mmCIF file of C-alpha atoms in Angstrom:
data_model
loop_
_atom_site.group_PDB
_atom_site.id
_atom_site.type_symbol
_atom_site.label_atom_id
_atom_site.label_comp_id
_atom_site.label_asym_id
_atom_site.label_seq_id
_atom_site.Cartn_x
_atom_site.Cartn_y
_atom_site.Cartn_z
ATOM 1 C CA MET K 1 89.340 -2.071 262.695
ATOM 2 C CA THR K 2 91.753 -0.428 265.113
ATOM 3 C CA THR K 3 94.970 1.063 263.740
ATOM 4 C CA THR K 4 98.154 2.537 265.192
ATOM 5 C CA GLN K 5 99.616 5.643 263.585
ATOM 6 C CA PRO K 6 103.331 5.082 262.953
ATOM 7 C CA THR K 7 105.786 7.738 264.091
ATOM 8 C CA PRO K 8 108.834 8.737 261.970
ATOM 9 C CA PHE K 9 110.949 6.743 264.476
ATOM 10 C CA ASP K 10 108.732 3.681 263.930
ATOM 11 C CA ALA K 11 109.072 3.969 260.218
ATOM 12 C CA GLU K 12 112.940 4.140 260.511
ATOM 13 C CA ILE K 13 112.903 0.958 262.644
ATOM 14 C CA LYS K 14 110.663 -0.828 260.167
ATOM 15 C CA ALA K 15 112.841 0.150 257.273
ATOM 16 C CA LYS K 16 115.895 -1.284 259.043
ATOM 17 C CA HIS K 17 113.989 -4.424 259.921
ATOM 18 C CA ARG K 18 112.938 -4.981 256.235
ATOM 19 C CA LYS K 19 116.521 -4.385 255.076
ATOM 20 C CA LEU K 20 117.858 -6.912 257.640
ATOM 21 C CA TRP K 21 115.542 -9.718 256.490
ATOM 22 C CA ALA K 22 116.101 -8.969 252.851
ATOM 23 C CA ALA K 23 119.868 -9.364 253.289
ATOM 24 C CA GLY K 24 121.273 -12.669 252.126
ATOM 25 C CA ASP K 25 118.795 -15.446 251.285
ATOM 26 C CA TYR K 26 116.442 -16.140 254.147
ATOM 27 C CA PRO K 27 114.292 -18.597 252.150
ATOM 28 C CA ALA K 28 117.356 -20.846 251.927
ATOM 29 C CA VAL K 29 117.564 -20.772 255.725
ATOM 30 C CA ALA K 30 113.826 -21.396 255.984
ATOM 31 C CA ASP K 31 114.170 -24.442 253.845
ATOM 32 C CA LEU K 32 116.245 -26.045 256.575
ATOM 33 C CA ILE K 33 113.302 -25.872 258.953
ATOM 34 C CA ALA K 34 110.530 -26.722 256.472
ATOM 35 C CA PRO K 35 109.193 -29.441 258.694
ATOM 36 C CA LEU K 36 108.075 -26.812 261.313
ATOM 37 C CA GLY K 37 105.407 -25.441 259.057
ATOM 38 C CA ARG K 38 103.749 -28.825 258.548
ATOM 39 C CA ARG K 39 104.000 -29.505 262.292
ATOM 40 C CA LEU K 40 102.197 -26.281 263.138
ATOM 41 C CA VAL K 41 99.461 -26.934 260.445
ATOM 42 C CA ASP K 42 98.840 -30.447 261.998
ATOM 43 C CA ALA K 43 98.779 -29.033 265.540
ATOM 44 C CA LEU K 44 96.164 -26.491 264.532
ATOM 45 C CA TYR K 45 94.022 -29.020 262.691
ATOM 46 C CA ILE K 46 93.742 -26.742 259.647
ATOM 47 C CA ARG K 47 91.053 -28.081 257.332
ATOM 48 C CA SER K 48 89.424 -27.161 254.124
ATOM 49 C CA GLY K 49 87.677 -23.848 254.181
ATOM 50 C CA ASP K 50 89.521 -22.404 257.270
ATOM 51 C CA LYS K 51 90.476 -18.794 256.817
ATOM 52 C CA VAL K 52 94.142 -18.611 257.830
ATOM 53 C CA LEU K 53 96.509 -15.699 258.360
ATOM 54 C CA ASP K 54 100.230 -16.423 258.464
ATOM 55 C CA VAL K 55 102.042 -13.448 260.076
ATOM 56 C CA ALA K 56 105.704 -12.735 259.345
ATOM 57 C CA ALA K 57 105.354 -15.554 256.857
ATOM 58 C CA GLY K 58 108.639 -15.160 254.997
ATOM 59 C CA ALA K 59 108.436 -17.347 251.898
ATOM 60 C CA GLY K 60 105.614 -19.339 253.390
ATOM 61 C CA ASN K 61 106.813 -22.206 255.622
ATOM 62 C CA VAL K 62 103.393 -22.338 257.271
ATOM 63 C CA ALA K 63 101.291 -20.738 254.496
ATOM 64 C CA VAL K 64 102.181 -23.401 251.950
ATOM 65 C CA PRO K 65 101.169 -26.480 253.960
ATOM 66 C CA ALA K 66 98.104 -24.585 255.324
ATOM 67 C CA ALA K 67 96.970 -24.055 251.707
ATOM 68 C CA ARG K 68 97.650 -27.658 250.786
ATOM 69 C CA ALA K 69 95.487 -28.639 253.715
ATOM 70 C CA GLY K 70 92.618 -26.659 252.226
ATOM 71 C CA GLY K 71 92.888 -23.389 254.005
ATOM 72 C CA HIS K 72 92.185 -19.998 252.375
ATOM 73 C CA VAL K 73 95.526 -18.425 253.322
ATOM 74 C CA VAL K 74 96.729 -14.813 253.515
ATOM 75 C CA ALA K 75 100.552 -14.699 253.986
ATOM 76 C CA THR K 76 101.952 -11.454 255.302
ATOM 77 C CA ASP K 77 105.464 -10.166 255.976
ATOM 78 C CA LEU K 78 107.117 -6.810 256.448
ATOM 79 C CA THR K 79 109.723 -7.752 253.859
ATOM 80 C CA PRO K 80 108.191 -7.889 250.332
ATOM 81 C CA GLU K 81 111.259 -9.617 248.847
ATOM 82 C CA LEU K 82 110.452 -12.788 250.977
ATOM 83 C CA LEU K 83 106.818 -12.810 249.862
ATOM 84 C CA GLU K 84 107.924 -12.453 246.250
ATOM 85 C CA THR K 85 110.039 -15.685 246.570
ATOM 86 C CA GLY K 86 107.119 -17.453 248.101
ATOM 87 C CA GLU K 87 104.674 -16.397 245.458
ATOM 88 C CA ALA K 88 107.050 -17.285 242.696
ATOM 89 C CA ARG K 89 107.533 -20.741 244.122
ATOM 90 C CA HIS K 90 103.899 -21.540 244.853
ATOM 91 C CA LYS K 91 101.742 -19.793 242.279
ATOM 92 C CA ASP K 92 99.386 -22.766 242.055
ATOM 93 C CA LEU K 93 98.137 -22.716 245.654
ATOM 94 C CA GLY K 94 95.954 -19.640 245.651
ATOM 95 C CA ILE K 95 97.745 -17.997 248.565
ATOM 96 C CA THR K 96 97.306 -14.226 248.906
ATOM 97 C CA TRP K 97 100.706 -12.639 249.548
ATOM 98 C CA ARG K 98 100.510 -9.197 251.276
ATOM 99 C CA THR K 99 103.116 -6.856 252.741
ATOM 100 C CA ALA K 100 102.091 -6.074 256.285
ATOM 101 C CA ASP K 101 103.466 -5.154 259.779
ATOM 102 C CA ALA K 102 102.852 -7.734 262.535
ATOM 103 C CA GLU K 103 102.374 -4.867 265.013
ATOM 104 C CA ASP K 104 99.666 -3.236 262.893
ATOM 105 C CA LEU K 105 97.801 -5.761 260.725
ATOM 106 C CA PRO K 106 95.638 -4.351 258.009
ATOM 107 C CA PHE K 107 92.589 -6.590 258.715
ATOM 108 C CA ASP K 108 89.251 -6.330 260.468
ATOM 109 C CA ASP K 109 88.592 -7.640 263.960
ATOM 110 C CA ASP K 110 87.602 -11.344 264.075
ATOM 111 C CA ASP K 111 88.557 -11.704 260.399
ATOM 112 C CA PHE K 112 90.217 -15.162 260.575
ATOM 113 C CA ASP K 113 89.598 -18.591 261.937
ATOM 114 C CA ILE K 114 93.335 -19.214 262.532
ATOM 115 C CA ALA K 115 96.505 -17.055 262.814
ATOM 116 C CA THR K 116 99.981 -18.528 262.670
ATOM 117 C CA SER K 117 103.575 -17.479 262.930
ATOM 118 C CA CYS K 118 106.648 -19.689 262.646
ATOM 119 C CA VAL K 119 109.908 -18.088 263.947
ATOM 120 C CA GLY K 120 108.602 -14.814 262.470
ATOM 121 C CA VAL K 121 106.563 -12.626 264.877
ATOM 122 C CA MET K 122 109.216 -13.261 267.514
ATOM 123 C CA PHE K 123 111.565 -10.844 265.761
ATOM 124 C CA ALA K 124 109.196 -7.823 265.847
ATOM 125 C CA PRO K 125 110.438 -5.399 268.489
ATOM 126 C CA ASN K 126 107.083 -4.893 270.434
ATOM 127 C CA HIS K 127 105.871 -8.310 271.633
ATOM 128 C CA GLN K 128 102.750 -7.121 273.304
ATOM 129 C CA ARG K 129 101.510 -5.206 270.255
ATOM 130 C CA CYS K 130 102.045 -8.328 268.142
ATOM 131 C CA ALA K 131 100.099 -10.463 270.580
ATOM 132 C CA ASP K 132 97.320 -7.905 270.718
ATOM 133 C CA GLU K 133 97.035 -7.892 266.939
ATOM 134 C CA LEU K 134 96.963 -11.695 266.722
ATOM 135 C CA VAL K 135 94.119 -11.842 269.218
ATOM 136 C CA ARG K 136 92.219 -9.007 267.467
ATOM 137 C CA VAL K 137 92.142 -10.523 264.099
ATOM 138 C CA VAL K 138 91.088 -14.006 265.127
ATOM 139 C CA ARG K 139 87.398 -14.735 265.858
ATOM 140 C CA PRO K 140 86.305 -16.007 269.303
ATOM 141 C CA GLY K 141 86.854 -19.724 269.321
ATOM 142 C CA GLY K 142 89.491 -19.433 266.644
ATOM 143 C CA ARG K 143 93.084 -20.549 267.158
ATOM 144 C CA ILE K 144 96.598 -18.962 267.263
ATOM 145 C CA GLY K 145 99.542 -21.170 266.525
ATOM 146 C CA LEU K 146 103.172 -20.154 267.216
ATOM 147 C CA ILE K 147 106.528 -21.765 266.838
ATOM 148 C CA ASN K 148 109.436 -19.737 268.279
ATOM 149 C CA TRP K 149 113.118 -20.470 269.148
ATOM 150 C CA THR K 150 113.733 -20.945 272.953
ATOM 151 C CA PRO K 151 116.225 -18.795 274.830
ATOM 152 C CA THR K 152 118.161 -21.920 275.872
ATOM 153 C CA GLY K 153 118.188 -23.784 272.502
ATOM 154 C CA PHE K 154 120.766 -23.461 269.830
ATOM 155 C CA ILE K 155 119.371 -20.464 267.895
ATOM 156 C CA GLY K 156 118.781 -18.676 271.253
ATOM 157 C CA GLU K 157 122.444 -19.345 272.117
ATOM 158 C CA LEU K 158 123.465 -18.054 268.674
ATOM 159 C CA PHE K 159 121.772 -14.704 269.287
ATOM 160 C CA GLY K 160 123.446 -14.495 272.647
ATOM 161 C CA VAL K 161 126.898 -15.047 270.959
ATOM 162 C CA MET K 162 126.225 -12.426 268.361
ATOM 163 C CA LYS K 163 124.704 -9.784 270.732
ATOM 164 C CA PRO K 164 127.990 -8.065 271.735
ATOM 165 C CA TYR K 165 128.928 -7.611 268.113
ATOM 166 C CA ALA K 166 125.503 -6.671 266.717
ATOM 167 C CA PRO K 167 124.087 -3.133 266.230
ATOM 168 C CA PRO K 168 122.123 -1.977 269.283
ATOM 169 C CA PRO K 169 118.435 -2.837 269.225
ATOM 170 C CA PRO K 170 115.899 0.037 269.088
ATOM 171 C CA PRO K 171 114.816 1.417 272.433
ATOM 172 C CA GLY K 172 112.275 -0.817 274.167
ATOM 173 C CA ALA K 173 112.755 -3.730 271.814
ATOM 174 C CA GLN K 174 112.504 -7.093 273.552
ATOM 175 C CA PRO K 175 114.745 -10.144 272.695
ATOM 176 C CA GLY K 176 113.012 -12.376 270.144
ATOM 177 C CA PRO K 177 113.850 -15.711 271.998
ATOM 178 C CA LEU K 178 111.576 -14.592 274.921
ATOM 179 C CA TRP K 179 108.720 -15.857 272.658
ATOM 180 C CA GLY K 180 110.195 -19.273 273.300
ATOM 181 C CA SER K 181 109.404 -19.056 276.916
ATOM 182 C CA THR K 182 105.980 -20.413 278.142
ATOM 183 C CA ASP K 183 105.651 -17.801 280.889
ATOM 184 C CA HIS K 184 106.348 -15.004 278.435
ATOM 185 C CA VAL K 185 103.782 -16.227 275.936
ATOM 186 C CA ARG K 186 101.152 -16.709 278.798
ATOM 187 C CA SER K 187 101.779 -13.155 279.927
ATOM 188 C CA LEU K 188 101.359 -11.662 276.423
ATOM 189 C CA PHE K 189 97.977 -13.301 275.886
ATOM 190 C CA ASP K 190 96.819 -13.249 279.513
ATOM 191 C CA GLY K 191 93.020 -13.529 279.996
ATOM 192 C CA ARG K 192 92.309 -13.480 276.217
ATOM 193 C CA VAL K 193 93.047 -17.139 275.288
ATOM 194 C CA THR K 194 92.216 -20.471 276.700
ATOM 195 C CA ASP K 195 93.074 -24.144 276.034
ATOM 196 C CA HIS K 196 96.833 -23.466 276.079
ATOM 197 C CA ARG K 197 98.865 -26.245 274.549
ATOM 198 C CA PHE K 198 102.648 -25.788 274.854
ATOM 199 C CA THR K 199 105.240 -28.207 273.488
ATOM 200 C CA THR K 200 108.953 -27.761 273.648
ATOM 201 C CA THR K 201 110.800 -29.986 271.182
ATOM 202 C CA THR K 202 113.438 -29.821 268.485
ATOM 203 C CA VAL K 203 113.866 -30.006 264.750
ATOM 204 C CA GLU K 204 116.785 -31.979 263.282
ATOM 205 C CA ILE K 205 119.207 -30.231 260.929
ATOM 206 C CA ASP K 206 121.627 -32.388 259.001
ATOM 207 C CA LYS K 207 123.150 -29.939 256.510
ATOM 208 C CA PHE K 208 126.351 -28.990 258.380
ATOM 209 C CA PRO K 209 129.331 -31.378 258.879
ATOM 210 C CA ASP K 210 130.996 -28.916 261.313
ATOM 211 C CA GLY K 211 130.701 -25.588 262.963
ATOM 212 C CA ALA K 212 132.701 -23.751 260.267
ATOM 213 C CA ALA K 213 130.245 -24.936 257.617
ATOM 214 C CA PHE K 214 127.299 -23.716 259.694
ATOM 215 C CA ARG K 215 129.029 -20.327 260.264
ATOM 216 C CA ASP K 216 129.800 -19.782 256.603
ATOM 217 C CA PHE K 217 126.294 -20.685 255.568
ATOM 218 C CA PHE K 218 124.689 -18.238 258.049
ATOM 219 C CA LYS K 219 127.234 -15.514 257.141
ATOM 220 C CA ALA K 220 126.088 -15.828 253.504
ATOM 221 C CA HIS K 221 122.371 -16.357 253.987
ATOM 222 C CA TYR K 222 120.926 -15.270 257.371
ATOM 223 C CA GLY K 223 120.081 -11.562 257.650
ATOM 224 C CA PRO K 224 120.793 -11.109 261.392
ATOM 225 C CA THR K 225 124.251 -12.757 261.003
ATOM 226 C CA ILE K 226 125.068 -10.748 257.869
ATOM 227 C CA VAL K 227 124.100 -7.489 259.575
ATOM 228 C CA THR K 228 126.094 -8.411 262.706
ATOM 229 C CA PHE K 229 129.295 -9.036 260.676
ATOM 230 C CA ARG K 230 128.725 -5.804 258.730
ATOM 231 C CA ASN K 231 128.583 -3.934 262.043
ATOM 232 C CA ILE K 232 132.105 -5.022 262.907
ATOM 233 C CA ALA K 233 133.588 -5.212 259.384
ATOM 234 C CA ASP K 234 136.128 -2.475 260.136
ATOM 235 C CA ASP K 235 137.585 -4.412 263.065
ATOM 236 C CA PRO K 236 139.382 -7.591 261.872
ATOM 237 C CA THR K 237 139.997 -8.666 265.420
ATOM 238 C CA ARG K 238 136.343 -8.677 266.345
ATOM 239 C CA VAL K 239 135.420 -10.349 263.056
ATOM 240 C CA ALA K 240 137.883 -13.184 263.908
ATOM 241 C CA GLU K 241 136.483 -13.392 267.458
ATOM 242 C CA LEU K 242 132.933 -13.842 266.166
ATOM 243 C CA ASP K 243 133.938 -16.242 263.459
ATOM 244 C CA SER K 244 135.532 -18.442 266.067
ATOM 245 C CA ALA K 245 132.686 -18.082 268.575
ATOM 246 C CA ILE K 246 129.970 -19.083 266.115
ATOM 247 C CA ALA K 247 131.961 -22.021 264.759
ATOM 248 C CA GLU K 248 132.685 -23.240 268.310
ATOM 249 C CA LEU K 249 129.059 -22.923 269.355
ATOM 250 C CA ALA K 250 127.888 -24.910 266.355
ATOM 251 C CA ASP K 251 130.547 -27.545 266.917
ATOM 252 C CA ARG K 252 129.220 -28.130 270.395
ATOM 253 C CA HIS K 253 125.761 -28.790 268.958
ATOM 254 C CA ILE K 254 126.821 -31.060 266.007
ATOM 255 C CA THR K 255 126.943 -34.809 266.579
ATOM 256 C CA ASP K 256 127.642 -37.059 263.555
ATOM 257 C CA GLY K 257 126.592 -34.247 261.221
ATOM 258 C CA ARG K 258 123.309 -33.554 262.960
ATOM 259 C CA MET K 259 122.016 -30.708 265.112
ATOM 260 C CA GLU K 260 118.833 -30.309 267.204
ATOM 261 C CA TRP K 261 117.368 -26.744 267.229
ATOM 262 C CA GLU K 262 114.954 -26.359 270.194
ATOM 263 C CA TYR K 263 111.663 -24.495 269.804
ATOM 264 C CA LEU K 264 108.406 -23.847 271.735
ATOM 265 C CA GLN K 265 105.183 -24.618 269.907
ATOM 266 C CA ALA K 266 102.089 -22.875 271.345
ATOM 267 C CA VAL K 267 98.457 -23.438 270.299
ATOM 268 C CA LEU K 268 95.972 -21.044 271.852
ATOM 269 C CA THR K 269 92.197 -20.690 271.572
ATOM 270 C CA VAL K 270 90.798 -17.078 271.511
ATOM 271 C CA VAL K 271 88.136 -16.408 274.119
#
């Protein structure tokens, strides 16, 4: 097994990342997009006996349906609070919940039949390192399945709206929604996977009657939005600007109480 020795700077970044995703109530946000986990499990044809690794698993949107399909599942995340929620909800499924960094997975080479990540690994700062680790831990002929928000879809637009108000990203960090670009995913796995299957589609969200309701929910529950508002908390003018911008963006995407959030699904076979 290959490992990367973290530097003090890396450790600081990871600590901030854990704190961000522990803020609010991410499992409540993940519940909105629960269908995505089932879609990815179906696309990967997970069956009884498959050894499955869910990376940046949160509370288990993929891990849970993968276990119900018969997989032997290990769910990992950098934020232990999310794993604790998943384990408390699903004690009966035999999932192993383990704190781990997507950029430095604590598993042997070729250890899994399938690796997955659903709007999770996209938020790690070093995209190439994450892709390298996914390839490393999956056996030849095994599969990698990813779902990531696209740059041009609603969540990609939301991050664009928040960016001017958010804390600066760490040096060298790449924008998460790049993982929603087919060309970017191809470049990350170049020469090491085959049988690429890419699908760009949407998940329907029917929780929010208007943009203000969406904004208020994300301000209370979604770590990146919470941290962004904290960053400008001392400037009421900027807070009001961001309040208005998020509500207006959501209003443009809501029709009859429904939204469509666009994502890229990628299924790759390891060479």
